[in-house]
Structures are given as structure tokens and as C-alpha cells.
PDB file of C-alpha atoms in Angstrom:
ATOM      1  CA  UNK A1419     158.232-109.602  26.848  1.00 89.00           C
ATOM      2  CA  UNK A1420     155.038-110.367  25.044  1.00 88.00           C
ATOM      3  CA  UNK A1421     152.041-108.893  26.875  1.00 89.00           C
ATOM      4  CA  UNK A1422     148.582-110.207  25.956  1.00 87.00           C
ATOM      5  CA  UNK A1423     145.930-107.674  27.113  1.00 82.00           C
ATOM      6  CA  UNK A1424     142.902-109.788  26.065  1.00 71.00           C
ATOM      7  CA  UNK A1425     140.859-108.502  28.911  1.00 65.00           C
ATOM      8  CA  UNK A1426     137.779-106.437  28.819  1.00 55.00           C
ATOM      9  CA  UNK A1427     137.990-103.388  31.043  1.00 51.00           C
ATOM     10  CA  UNK A1428     138.957 -99.784  30.554  1.00 54.00           C
ATOM     11  CA  UNK A1429     142.648-100.194  31.485  1.00 57.00           C
ATOM     12  CA  UNK A1430     143.330-101.824  28.149  1.00 60.00           C
ATOM     13  CA  UNK A1431     143.268 -98.597  26.232  1.00 75.00           C
ATOM     14  CA  UNK A1432     146.493 -97.463  24.666  1.00 78.00           C
ATOM     15  CA  UNK A1433     147.003 -94.976  27.464  1.00 80.00           C
ATOM     16  CA  UNK A1434     146.354 -97.561  30.119  1.00 81.00           C
ATOM     17  CA  UNK A1435     148.745-100.022  28.500  1.00 84.00           C
ATOM     18  CA  UNK A1436     151.384 -97.286  27.967  1.00 85.00           C
ATOM     19  CA  UNK A1437     151.185 -96.187  31.630  1.00 87.00           C
ATOM     20  CA  UNK A1438     151.396 -99.790  32.920  1.00 88.00           C
ATOM     21  CA  UNK A1439     154.475-100.573  30.714  1.00 90.00           C
ATOM     22  CA  UNK A1440     156.111 -97.255  31.737  1.00 92.00           C
ATOM     23  CA  UNK A1441     155.670 -98.187  35.336  1.00 93.00           C
ATOM     24  CA  UNK A1442     157.069-101.760  34.727  1.00 94.00           C
ATOM     25  CA  UNK A1443     160.074-100.374  32.829  1.00 94.00           C
ATOM     26  CA  UNK A1444     160.849 -97.834  35.581  1.00 95.00           C
ATOM     27  CA  UNK A1445     160.774-100.591  38.220  1.00 95.00           C
ATOM     28  CA  UNK A1446     163.105-102.778  36.163  1.00 95.00           C
ATOM     29  CA  UNK A1447     165.434 -99.797  35.705  1.00 95.00           C
ATOM     30  CA  UNK A1448     165.413 -98.969  39.441  1.00 95.00           C
ATOM     31  CA  UNK A1449     165.730-102.462  40.782  1.00 94.00           C
ATOM     32  CA  UNK A1450     168.122-104.107  38.278  1.00 95.00           C
ATOM     33  CA  UNK A1451     170.303-101.513  36.518  1.00 96.00           C
ATOM     34  CA  UNK A1452     173.386 -99.693  37.716  1.00 94.00           C
ATOM     35  CA  UNK A1453     173.807-101.995  40.652  1.00 96.00           C
ATOM     36  CA  UNK A1454     176.294-104.487  39.420  1.00 97.00           C
ATOM     37  CA  UNK A1455     179.298-105.026  37.140  1.00 97.00           C
ATOM     38  CA  UNK A1456     180.921-108.162  35.734  1.00 96.00           C
ATOM     39  CA  UNK A1457     184.605-109.233  35.298  1.00 95.00           C
ATOM     40  CA  UNK A1458     185.783-111.977  33.036  1.00 92.00           C
ATOM     41  CA  UNK A1459     187.369-113.098  29.775  1.00 88.00           C
ATOM     42  CA  UNK A1460     185.969-113.839  26.379  1.00 86.00           C
ATOM     43  CA  UNK A1461     188.538-115.371  23.933  1.00 85.00           C
ATOM     44  CA  UNK A1462     191.691-113.510  24.663  1.00 88.00           C
ATOM     45  CA  UNK A1463     190.064-110.236  25.822  1.00 90.00           C
ATOM     46  CA  UNK A1464     189.742-109.565  29.630  1.00 91.00           C
ATOM     47  CA  UNK A1465     186.976-107.228  30.837  1.00 92.00           C
ATOM     48  CA  UNK A1466     187.354-105.736  34.233  1.00 93.00           C
ATOM     49  CA  UNK A1467     184.204-103.538  34.708  1.00 94.00           C
ATOM     50  CA  UNK A1468     181.264-104.475  32.505  1.00 94.00           C
ATOM     51  CA  UNK A1469     178.106-102.680  33.656  1.00 95.00           C
ATOM     52  CA  UNK A1470     175.146-105.085  33.886  1.00 95.00           C
ATOM     53  CA  UNK A1471     171.952-103.548  32.364  1.00 95.00           C
ATOM     54  CA  UNK A1472     168.598-105.118  31.538  1.00 93.00           C
ATOM     55  CA  UNK A1473     166.647-103.603  28.727  1.00 91.00           C
ATOM     56  CA  UNK A1474     163.509-105.577  27.984  1.00 90.00           C
ATOM     57  CA  UNK A1475     161.526-105.032  24.889  1.00 87.00           C
ATOM     58  CA  UNK A1476     157.730-105.104  24.971  1.00 87.00           C
ATOM     59  CA  UNK A1477     155.401-106.650  22.356  1.00 87.00           C
ATOM     60  CA  UNK A1478     151.747-106.022  23.044  1.00 86.00           C
ATOM     61  CA  UNK A1479     148.807-107.983  21.859  1.00 80.00           C
ATOM     62  CA  UNK A1480     145.523-106.161  22.338  1.00 76.00           C
ATOM     63  CA  UNK A1481     142.473-106.496  20.140  1.00 65.00           C
ATOM     64  CA  UNK A1482     140.939-103.129  19.279  1.00 65.00           C
ATOM     65  CA  UNK A1483     144.113-101.069  19.643  1.00 66.00           C
ATOM     66  CA  UNK A1484     147.231-101.044  17.571  1.00 63.00           C
ATOM     67  CA  UNK A1485     149.752-100.673  20.456  1.00 70.00           C
ATOM     68  CA  UNK A1486     152.572-102.789  18.906  1.00 70.00           C
ATOM     69  CA  UNK A1487     152.196-101.874  15.238  1.00 67.00           C
ATOM     70  CA  UNK A1488     155.167-104.077  14.102  1.00 70.00           C
ATOM     71  CA  UNK A1489     155.750-107.691  14.987  1.00 69.00           C
ATOM     72  CA  UNK A1490     159.249-108.497  16.282  1.00 70.00           C
ATOM     73  CA  UNK A1491     161.641-110.501  14.165  1.00 69.00           C
ATOM     74  CA  UNK A1492     162.477-112.911  17.025  1.00 69.00           C
ATOM     75  CA  UNK A1493     158.943-114.052  17.788  1.00 63.00           C
ATOM     76  CA  UNK A1494     160.038-117.297  19.557  1.00 65.00           C
ATOM     77  CA  UNK A1495     162.195-115.760  22.308  1.00 69.00           C
ATOM     78  CA  UNK A1496     159.485-113.987  24.336  1.00 76.00           C
ATOM     79  CA  UNK A1497     158.075-114.810  27.673  1.00 85.00           C
ATOM     80  CA  UNK A1498     154.331-114.329  27.470  1.00 88.00           C
ATOM     81  CA  UNK A1499     152.535-112.310  30.083  1.00 91.00           C
ATOM     82  CA  UNK A1500     148.712-112.935  30.082  1.00 90.00           C
ATOM     83  CA  UNK A1501     147.148-109.999  31.686  1.00 89.00           C
ATOM     84  CA  UNK A1502     144.056-110.601  33.854  1.00 87.00           C
ATOM     85  CA  UNK A1503     141.707-108.268  35.743  1.00 83.00           C
ATOM     86  CA  UNK A1504     142.575-109.335  39.341  1.00 85.00           C
ATOM     87  CA  UNK A1505     143.917-112.172  41.467  1.00 89.00           C
ATOM     88  CA  UNK A1506     147.379-113.273  42.250  1.00 92.00           C
ATOM     89  CA  UNK A1507     150.334-113.318  39.803  1.00 93.00           C
ATOM     90  CA  UNK A1508     151.460-116.908  38.942  1.00 91.00           C
ATOM     91  CA  UNK A1509     153.463-118.869  36.426  1.00 90.00           C
ATOM     92  CA  UNK A1510     151.300-121.328  34.523  1.00 87.00           C
ATOM     93  CA  UNK A1511     153.538-124.224  35.525  1.00 76.00           C
ATOM     94  CA  UNK A1512     154.949-122.773  38.828  1.00 61.00           C
ATOM     95  CA  UNK A1513     158.291-121.892  37.281  1.00 63.00           C
ATOM     96  CA  UNK A1514     159.495-119.330  34.629  1.00 63.00           C
ATOM     97  CA  UNK A1515     160.875-120.236  31.206  1.00 59.00           C
ATOM     98  CA  UNK A1516     160.440-119.103  27.580  1.00 54.00           C
ATOM     99  CA  UNK A1517     157.813-121.744  27.081  1.00 63.00           C
ATOM    100  CA  UNK A1518     155.687-120.730  29.999  1.00 75.00           C
ATOM    101  CA  UNK A1519     153.279-117.870  30.663  1.00 88.00           C
ATOM    102  CA  UNK A1520     153.099-115.454  33.572  1.00 93.00           C
ATOM    103  CA  UNK A1521     149.388-114.613  34.459  1.00 92.00           C
ATOM    104  CA  UNK A1522     149.580-111.141  35.922  1.00 93.00           C
ATOM    105  CA  UNK A1523     146.720-109.030  37.143  1.00 91.00           C
ATOM    106  CA  UNK A1524     146.509-105.569  35.830  1.00 84.00           C
ATOM    107  CA  UNK A1525     145.508-104.101  39.215  1.00 84.00           C
ATOM    108  CA  UNK A1526     148.868-105.195  40.868  1.00 89.00           C
ATOM    109  CA  UNK A1527     151.614-102.588  41.166  1.00 87.00           C
ATOM    110  CA  UNK A1528     154.556-102.559  38.833  1.00 86.00           C
ATOM    111  CA  UNK A1529     156.949-103.277  41.756  1.00 88.00           C
ATOM    112  CA  UNK A1530     155.278-106.746  41.958  1.00 93.00           C
ATOM    113  CA  UNK A1531     156.063-107.328  38.336  1.00 94.00           C
ATOM    114  CA  UNK A1532     159.732-106.727  38.998  1.00 92.00           C
ATOM    115  CA  UNK A1533     159.832-109.619  41.314  1.00 92.00           C
ATOM    116  CA  UNK A1534     158.630-111.869  38.515  1.00 93.00           C
ATOM    117  CA  UNK A1535     161.120-110.211  36.072  1.00 94.00           C
ATOM    118  CA  UNK A1536     163.960-111.332  38.485  1.00 93.00           C
ATOM    119  CA  UNK A1537     162.818-114.944  37.843  1.00 91.00           C
ATOM    120  CA  UNK A1538     162.827-114.257  34.155  1.00 90.00           C
ATOM    121  CA  UNK A1539     166.517-113.335  34.194  1.00 90.00           C
ATOM    122  CA  UNK A1540     167.393-116.271  36.406  1.00 89.00           C
ATOM    123  CA  UNK A1541     167.334-114.953  39.976  1.00 92.00           C
ATOM    124  CA  UNK A1542     164.870-115.174  42.711  1.00 90.00           C
ATOM    125  CA  UNK A1543     162.994-112.154  43.980  1.00 87.00           C
ATOM    126  CA  UNK A1544     164.608-112.677  47.419  1.00 92.00           C
ATOM    127  CA  UNK A1545     168.199-112.498  45.916  1.00 94.00           C
ATOM    128  CA  UNK A1546     167.726-109.907  43.128  1.00 93.00           C
ATOM    129  CA  UNK A1547     169.685-107.354  45.237  1.00 94.00           C
ATOM    130  CA  UNK A1548     172.691-109.697  45.604  1.00 96.00           C
ATOM    131  CA  UNK A1549     175.557-109.542  43.102  1.00 97.00           C
ATOM    132  CA  UNK A1550     176.278-113.283  43.287  1.00 95.00           C
ATOM    133  CA  UNK A1551     172.748-114.161  42.275  1.00 96.00           C
ATOM    134  CA  UNK A1552     173.480-113.009  38.743  1.00 96.00           C
ATOM    135  CA  UNK A1553     176.634-115.183  38.419  1.00 94.00           C
ATOM    136  CA  UNK A1554     174.923-117.943  36.351  1.00 92.00           C
ATOM    137  CA  UNK A1555     173.160-115.450  34.105  1.00 91.00           C
ATOM    138  CA  UNK A1556     176.430-113.571  33.396  1.00 92.00           C
ATOM    139  CA  UNK A1557     178.410-116.780  32.816  1.00 91.00           C
ATOM    140  CA  UNK A1558     176.005-117.641  30.013  1.00 87.00           C
ATOM    141  CA  UNK A1559     177.719-114.750  28.043  1.00 85.00           C
ATOM    142  CA  UNK A1560     180.984-114.182  29.898  1.00 87.00           C
ATOM    143  CA  UNK A1561     182.559-117.540  30.666  1.00 82.00           C
ATOM    144  CA  UNK A1562     184.048-117.676  34.273  1.00 88.00           C
ATOM    145  CA  UNK A1563     182.539-114.150  34.830  1.00 93.00           C
ATOM    146  CA  UNK A1564     182.118-112.782  38.339  1.00 96.00           C
ATOM    147  CA  UNK A1565     179.574-110.263  39.400  1.00 97.00           C
ATOM    148  CA  UNK A1566     180.258-107.445  41.853  1.00 97.00           C
ATOM    149  CA  UNK A1567     178.442-104.561  43.458  1.00 96.00           C
ATOM    150  CA  UNK A1568     179.065-101.056  42.106  1.00 94.00           C
TER     151      UNK A1568
END
């Protein structure tokens, strides 16, 4: 996830950015990980209990601080999050995709960001607690895979 903190208020210090990203990461861990497992076959190998985990990586753009000191190698595969001071979160086109940007206010809680993360991984915020909602996402890597509650 490529975060753009080009906003001018005190929350864009390295500590402010670090605290915000830690809260986002904790919400993703709490709401998405250790909830589901997948079953399916790849080639001739059958998998019966593959734990589904999401581990996002964060790339931070912020003038005046050197938060992300190293650019990622896969620069084109990031969803960009443009931070703003206030307002409502929204996709620039109304829907998520790699080519779109999420405009997210810094003053919103991390649990709200988790709802948008659900859309980034292919589920809606209203179904992110339902195993079957992840079926299409899992089938992109595990053909004919099924998803189950732990």
C-alpha cells in the first residue's frame, strides 16, 4: 500500500505516521487473519488446510521525513492512499483497483481503513467476516479452492 502523506499538519511526523500505520496493521491482523482456511488443488498437490493471512507492505511518501528510506522493487502493484486532513474516505472513481486511489482522512480511526482494505482484497466491508466472500480471491491462486471458517 502506497501512502501519500502530502498534507500539512503535525500528524505527518514520523511518529504520527508510524502510529497510524501500526493501528492500520493491527486492524488488518484482527479483522482478516486467523479467521479462514482454504482447501484446493494446485497441479497434482492437494491442500486441505491452508491458513489465509494478509500481510500488507507499506510504502510511505512524505516530504520532509524519510519514513520509507527504500523504494520497493514492485512499484506498479500498489494501491495508492492519498491522506487528507478530514472528510469522508472515498475511492477516486467509486471502486477499488490498482489504478485507483483511496482518499483517506487522517483523523478517521484505523477500523474504518480496514473496511476499505476489504475492498482492496476483493470483498465488501459487509461480507468481510464471511468465509465464502474470499472464494474468488483464493481461486486466483488456488484453482477450485474453497474457503472455510477456522
